[in-house]
Every structure is written in structure tokens, then in C-alpha cells.
XYZ file of C-alpha atoms in Angstrom:
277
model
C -17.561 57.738 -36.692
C -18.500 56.913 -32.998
C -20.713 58.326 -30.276
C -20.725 58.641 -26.836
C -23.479 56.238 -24.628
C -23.048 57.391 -20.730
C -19.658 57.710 -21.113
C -18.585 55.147 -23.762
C -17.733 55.490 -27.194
C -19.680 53.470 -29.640
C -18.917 53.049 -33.395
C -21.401 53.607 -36.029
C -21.323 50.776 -37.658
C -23.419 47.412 -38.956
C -22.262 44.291 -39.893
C -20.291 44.392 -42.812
C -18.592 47.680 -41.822
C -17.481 45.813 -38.618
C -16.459 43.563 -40.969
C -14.161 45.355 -42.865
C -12.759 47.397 -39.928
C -11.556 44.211 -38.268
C -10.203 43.390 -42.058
C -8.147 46.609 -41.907
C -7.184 45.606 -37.983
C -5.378 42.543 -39.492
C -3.889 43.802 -42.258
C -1.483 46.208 -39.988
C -0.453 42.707 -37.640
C -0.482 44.662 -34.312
C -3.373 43.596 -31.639
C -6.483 45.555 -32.088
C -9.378 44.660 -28.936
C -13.202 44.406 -30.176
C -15.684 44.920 -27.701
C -19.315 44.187 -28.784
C -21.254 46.192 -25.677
C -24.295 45.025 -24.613
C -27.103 46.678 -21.753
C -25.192 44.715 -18.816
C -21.993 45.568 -19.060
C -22.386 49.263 -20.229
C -24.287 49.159 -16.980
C -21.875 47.803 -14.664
C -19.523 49.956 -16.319
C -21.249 52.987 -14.522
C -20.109 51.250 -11.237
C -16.426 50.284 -12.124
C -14.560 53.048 -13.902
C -11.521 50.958 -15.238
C -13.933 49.203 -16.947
C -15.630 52.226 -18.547
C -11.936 52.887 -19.729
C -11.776 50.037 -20.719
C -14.071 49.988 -23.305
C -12.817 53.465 -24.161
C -9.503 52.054 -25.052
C -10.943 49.017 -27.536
C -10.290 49.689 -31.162
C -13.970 48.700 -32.484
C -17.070 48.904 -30.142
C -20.243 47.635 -31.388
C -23.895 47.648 -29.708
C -24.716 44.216 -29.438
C -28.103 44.345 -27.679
C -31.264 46.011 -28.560
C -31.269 48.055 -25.983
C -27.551 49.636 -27.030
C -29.471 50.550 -30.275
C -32.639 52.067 -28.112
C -30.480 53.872 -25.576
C -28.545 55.466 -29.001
C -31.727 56.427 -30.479
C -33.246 58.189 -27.340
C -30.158 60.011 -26.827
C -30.860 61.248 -30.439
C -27.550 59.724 -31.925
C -28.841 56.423 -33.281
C -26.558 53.863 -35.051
C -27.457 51.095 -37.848
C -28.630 48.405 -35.564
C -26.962 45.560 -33.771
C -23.667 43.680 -34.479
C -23.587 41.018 -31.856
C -20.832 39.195 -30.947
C -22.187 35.943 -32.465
C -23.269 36.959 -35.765
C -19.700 39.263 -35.897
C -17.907 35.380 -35.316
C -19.507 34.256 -37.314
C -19.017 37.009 -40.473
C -15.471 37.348 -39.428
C -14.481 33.416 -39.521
C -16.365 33.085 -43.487
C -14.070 36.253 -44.685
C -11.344 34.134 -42.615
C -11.886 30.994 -44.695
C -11.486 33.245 -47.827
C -8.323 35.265 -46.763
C -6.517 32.495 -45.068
C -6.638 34.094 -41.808
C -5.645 31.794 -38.504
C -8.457 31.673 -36.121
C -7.889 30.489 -31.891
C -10.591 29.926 -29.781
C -10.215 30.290 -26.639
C -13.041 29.886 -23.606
C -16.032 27.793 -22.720
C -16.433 24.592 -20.696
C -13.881 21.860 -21.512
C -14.459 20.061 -25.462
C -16.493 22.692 -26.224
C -14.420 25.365 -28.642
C -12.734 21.788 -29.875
C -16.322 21.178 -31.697
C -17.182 24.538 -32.073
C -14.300 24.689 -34.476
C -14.874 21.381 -35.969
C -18.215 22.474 -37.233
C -16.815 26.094 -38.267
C -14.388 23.679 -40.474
C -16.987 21.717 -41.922
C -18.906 24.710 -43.282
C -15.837 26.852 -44.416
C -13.460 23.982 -45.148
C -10.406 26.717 -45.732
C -10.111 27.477 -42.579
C -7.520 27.263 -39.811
C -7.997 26.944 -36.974
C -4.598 27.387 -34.996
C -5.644 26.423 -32.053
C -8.137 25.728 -28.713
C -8.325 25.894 -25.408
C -11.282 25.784 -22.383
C -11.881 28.431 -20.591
C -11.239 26.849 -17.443
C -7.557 27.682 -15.767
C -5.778 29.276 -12.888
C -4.592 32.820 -12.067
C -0.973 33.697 -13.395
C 1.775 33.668 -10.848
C 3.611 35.814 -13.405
C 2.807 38.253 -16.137
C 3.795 39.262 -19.356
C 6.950 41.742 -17.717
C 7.767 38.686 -14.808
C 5.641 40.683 -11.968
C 4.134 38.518 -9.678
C -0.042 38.834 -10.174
C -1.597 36.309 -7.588
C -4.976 37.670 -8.276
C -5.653 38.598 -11.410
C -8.542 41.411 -12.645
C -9.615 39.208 -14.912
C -11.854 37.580 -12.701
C -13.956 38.443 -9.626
C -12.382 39.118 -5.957
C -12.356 35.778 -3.972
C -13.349 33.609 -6.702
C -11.092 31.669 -9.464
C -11.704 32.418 -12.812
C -13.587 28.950 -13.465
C -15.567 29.935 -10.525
C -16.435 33.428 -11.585
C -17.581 32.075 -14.746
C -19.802 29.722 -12.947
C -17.648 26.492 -13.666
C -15.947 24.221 -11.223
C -13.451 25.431 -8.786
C -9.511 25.263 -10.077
C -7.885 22.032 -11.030
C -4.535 21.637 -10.231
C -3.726 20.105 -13.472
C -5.374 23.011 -15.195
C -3.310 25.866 -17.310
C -2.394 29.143 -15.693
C -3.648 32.320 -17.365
C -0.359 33.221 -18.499
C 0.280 29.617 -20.041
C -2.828 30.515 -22.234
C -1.283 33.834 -23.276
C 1.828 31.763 -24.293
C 0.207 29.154 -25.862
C -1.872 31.288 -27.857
C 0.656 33.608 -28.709
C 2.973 30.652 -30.305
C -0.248 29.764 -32.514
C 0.199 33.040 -33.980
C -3.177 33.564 -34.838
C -4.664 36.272 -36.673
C -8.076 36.289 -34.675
C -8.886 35.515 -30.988
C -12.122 34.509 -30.031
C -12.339 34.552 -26.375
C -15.496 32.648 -25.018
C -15.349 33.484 -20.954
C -18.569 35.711 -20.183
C -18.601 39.451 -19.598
C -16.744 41.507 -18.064
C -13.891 38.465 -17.963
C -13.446 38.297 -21.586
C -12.682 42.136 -22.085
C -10.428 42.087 -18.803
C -8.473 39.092 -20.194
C -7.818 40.696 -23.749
C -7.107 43.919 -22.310
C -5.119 42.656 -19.803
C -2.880 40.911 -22.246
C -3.237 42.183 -25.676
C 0.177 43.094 -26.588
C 2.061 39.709 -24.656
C -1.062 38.057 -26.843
C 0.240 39.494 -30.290
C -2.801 38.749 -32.076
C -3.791 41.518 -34.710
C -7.483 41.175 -33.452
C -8.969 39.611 -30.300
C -12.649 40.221 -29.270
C -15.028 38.476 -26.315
C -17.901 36.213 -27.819
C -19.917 35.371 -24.531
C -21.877 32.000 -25.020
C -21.146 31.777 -28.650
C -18.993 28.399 -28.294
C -21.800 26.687 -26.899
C -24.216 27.790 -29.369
C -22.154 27.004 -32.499
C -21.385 23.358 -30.792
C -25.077 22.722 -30.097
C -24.502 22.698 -26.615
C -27.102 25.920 -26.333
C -30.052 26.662 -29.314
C -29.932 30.065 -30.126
C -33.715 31.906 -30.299
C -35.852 31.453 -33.372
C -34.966 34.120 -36.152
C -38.663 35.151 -35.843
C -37.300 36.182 -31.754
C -34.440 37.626 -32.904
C -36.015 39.798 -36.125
C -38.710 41.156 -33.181
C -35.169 41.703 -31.259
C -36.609 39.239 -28.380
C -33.624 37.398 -28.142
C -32.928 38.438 -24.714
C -36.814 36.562 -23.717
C -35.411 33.488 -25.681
C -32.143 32.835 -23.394
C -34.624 33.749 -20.385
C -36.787 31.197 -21.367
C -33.859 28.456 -21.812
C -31.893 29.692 -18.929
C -34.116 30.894 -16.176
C -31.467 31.476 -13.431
C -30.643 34.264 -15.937
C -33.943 36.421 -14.061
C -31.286 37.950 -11.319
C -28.876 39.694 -14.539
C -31.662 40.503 -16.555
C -33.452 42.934 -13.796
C -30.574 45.017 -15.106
C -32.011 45.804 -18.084
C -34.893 48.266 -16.946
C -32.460 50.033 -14.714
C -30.442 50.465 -17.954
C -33.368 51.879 -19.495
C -34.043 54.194 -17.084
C -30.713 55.648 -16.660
C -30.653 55.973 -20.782
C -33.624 57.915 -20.840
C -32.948 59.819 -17.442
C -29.333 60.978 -19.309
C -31.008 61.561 -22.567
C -33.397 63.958 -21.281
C -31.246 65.661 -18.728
C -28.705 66.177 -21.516
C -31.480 68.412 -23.787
């Protein structure tokens, strides 16, 4: 079951149904895309219509964000409550360590997924982990069919991808987007963590999903970082009161720009929910 949120579909769904829906994704072996959709980019998403589409192709769209679950209930079709992309990682690599499923992670500054999956090991020690790789490399000269893509959507117009996601500038030395898709795809994984920030993430799985062959690939924002230590993630007390958005304001301040986007959200939820009654 699923409902529509200005123009996207969102699944009714908490945690352990997301669970088992991704469970059912990797049982059939062909790539599945899982989007969890937060305030900012449903927002943006009103702006760019490929990536409204885009989120109306993925397989599994969850509201991660209070404000997903606010905009649901004011528009009188509420669903169970968040499943963010963290806590979803998380949930999906335990059932991993149980099934024997092959986890990649891709994204994040350079070292980064390396320890995030060293400490995912040391608390489920039967997992695998097929493979890493930073988040940091250059455009593809040539796609999945041999087409020549100099600038790829995955990242913003005059900016690299590093750059977009507000790392260095390219590295010669560093991969190209399509030796990622290679490299991952000879892991043969059975879930894809991307960690590359929103709206990359969903344009990089989209973008290659099928060349990628994984049965399940899904964008995970900042999670790397947080599971490596790099970043603390708020006190459970902030998330319970669903104030995790204050606590990454708080520890990330230059955040204040993105998060003006948040009462503009709310006022084009309400404005739709009331014009639509």
C-alpha cells in the first residue's frame, strides 16, 4: 500500500515491513532502488521533475523525516512513522549477517566506509562485506551501453561529483564513475549502500541500477560517518521527540542555509492538503 505526497508515492510501511520488503527484493536477484525521502528532497523534487520520477520509479519509498510523516498526516493519509535511512542500514545489515547476504558500501570521504564496515563486522561477525569504496571519483567517459557521458546527472552542473558533495575537487588518480559500477558489480553484492548525499545518491543508483546488478541498492546520506564515529548521531531522547533535525543543526551549523527548506515544505504540505479538501 502507498500514497501519494505532492506527487510522490510513498509506501506504508515501518521498520520491519521495510525490512521484509527489501528481504523479498533479494530473494528475486534483479536490482530493486530504495529511496528513503526526506522534507529536502521531496522539496526540490517540486523544482526538478526527473527527479520527482525518479522517486516514482524506486521499488520501496520510505518517509525518513518527521516532517514526511506530518505532511502524510495533514493530507489525511498518515503512515506508521519514520524509517530512516540509518536505522533501515542498520536493520537490513543484522538480517544480512543472519541470511548470508553480501553487503558493498559505497560513498563517503576516503577510509571512511573501510571502518564503517569494520565495526558493522565486529557487531554481526557473519557478515560480508564484499566490498568498499569512497565516494570521491570522476565523471564516466563511458556508460553502461559505451555512450560517451562527459557530464554525468549524477552530480550538479559545473561541479565534479567530489565537489558537489562538498569534498575536494577531482584527483586524477581517482576512479571514474563507471569504474565504480564495474567494480561493484564484480563484488556481486546483494546490497548497495551508497553514502554520497541527496539527490546524488538516488541519481547514481538510478542511473545505473541494471549495469550495477545488485538485487537492492538504496542512498544512506551521512550514515558512513556516523557508524565510523566520524559524526555522533543526536541523543535518543532528540530523536524519540523527533528533534533530530535540531541535533545535526547544532553539530553542523553551515547546515542553517538547507534547513530554511523545511518551513517552505511545511507550507506547501499544508497549502496542498487543504486545497485538495
Amino acid at each position: 500500500m502507498h500514497i501519494n505526497l505532492l506527487g510522490a508515492r510513498v509506501d506504508v510501511v515501518d521498520l520491519s515491513g521495510a525490512v521484509e520488503k527489501v528481504a523479498a527484493f533479494v530473494a528475486t536477484g534483479r536490482p530493486h532502488q530504495v529511496i528513503t525521502l526526506n522534507p529536502e528532497i521531496l522539496y526540490r523534487a517540486q523544482q526538478e521533475p526527473e527527479l520527482l520520477a525518479l522517486i516514482n520509479r524506486a521499488d520501496l519509498v520510505t518517509a525518513d523525516g518527521i516532517g514526511i510523516v506530518w505532511a502524510a498526516k495533514v493530507a489525511g493519509t498518515p503512515v506508521p512513522g519514520r524509517v530512516t535511512g540509518i536505522d533501515l542500514m542498520l536493520a537490513l545489515v543484522a538480517r544480512a549477517a543472519r541470511e548470508g547476504w553480501r553487503v558493498f558500501l559505497l560513498g563517503a570521504a576516503p577510509g571512511v566506509a573501510e571502518e564503517a564496515a569494520r565495526r558493522l563486522q565486529e557487531k554481526h561477525p557473519g557478515l560480508v562485506v564484499a566490498g568498499t569504496q569512497h565516494g570521491y571519483f570522476r565523471p564516466a567517459e563511458e556508460g553502461p551501453s559505451g555512450e560517451a557521458v562527459g557530464t554525468s546527472p549524477a552530480h550538479m552542473p559545473g561541479k565534479s561529483p567530489n565537489e558537489s558533495a562538498g569534498g575536494p575537487p577531482e584527483n586524477p588518480k581517482d576512479p571514474t564513475e563507471w569504474d565504480v559500477v564495474q567494480q561493484i558489480r564484480g563484488a556481486k553484492p546483494d546490497l548497495l549502500f551508497v553514502a554520497l548525499g541527496a539527490p546524488r545518491q538516488e541519481k547514481f543508483i538510478a542511473r545505473y541500477k541494471q549495469a550495477l546488478g545488485v538485487p537492492v541498492a538504496m542512498g544512506v546520506g551521512g550514515s558512513f560517518d556516523v557508524i565510523a564515529g566520524r559524526v555522533a548521531r543526536a541523543p535518543v531522547w532528540m530523536q524519540r521527540l523527533h528533534l533530530e533535525w535540531l541535533g545535526r543543526l547544532l553539530r553542523e551549523p553551515r547546515r542553517w542555509r538547507r534547513m530554511l527548506v523545511l518551513p517552505r515544505f511545511a507550507w506547501l504540505a499544508w497549502r496542498k492538503a487543504r486545497l485538495g479538501k
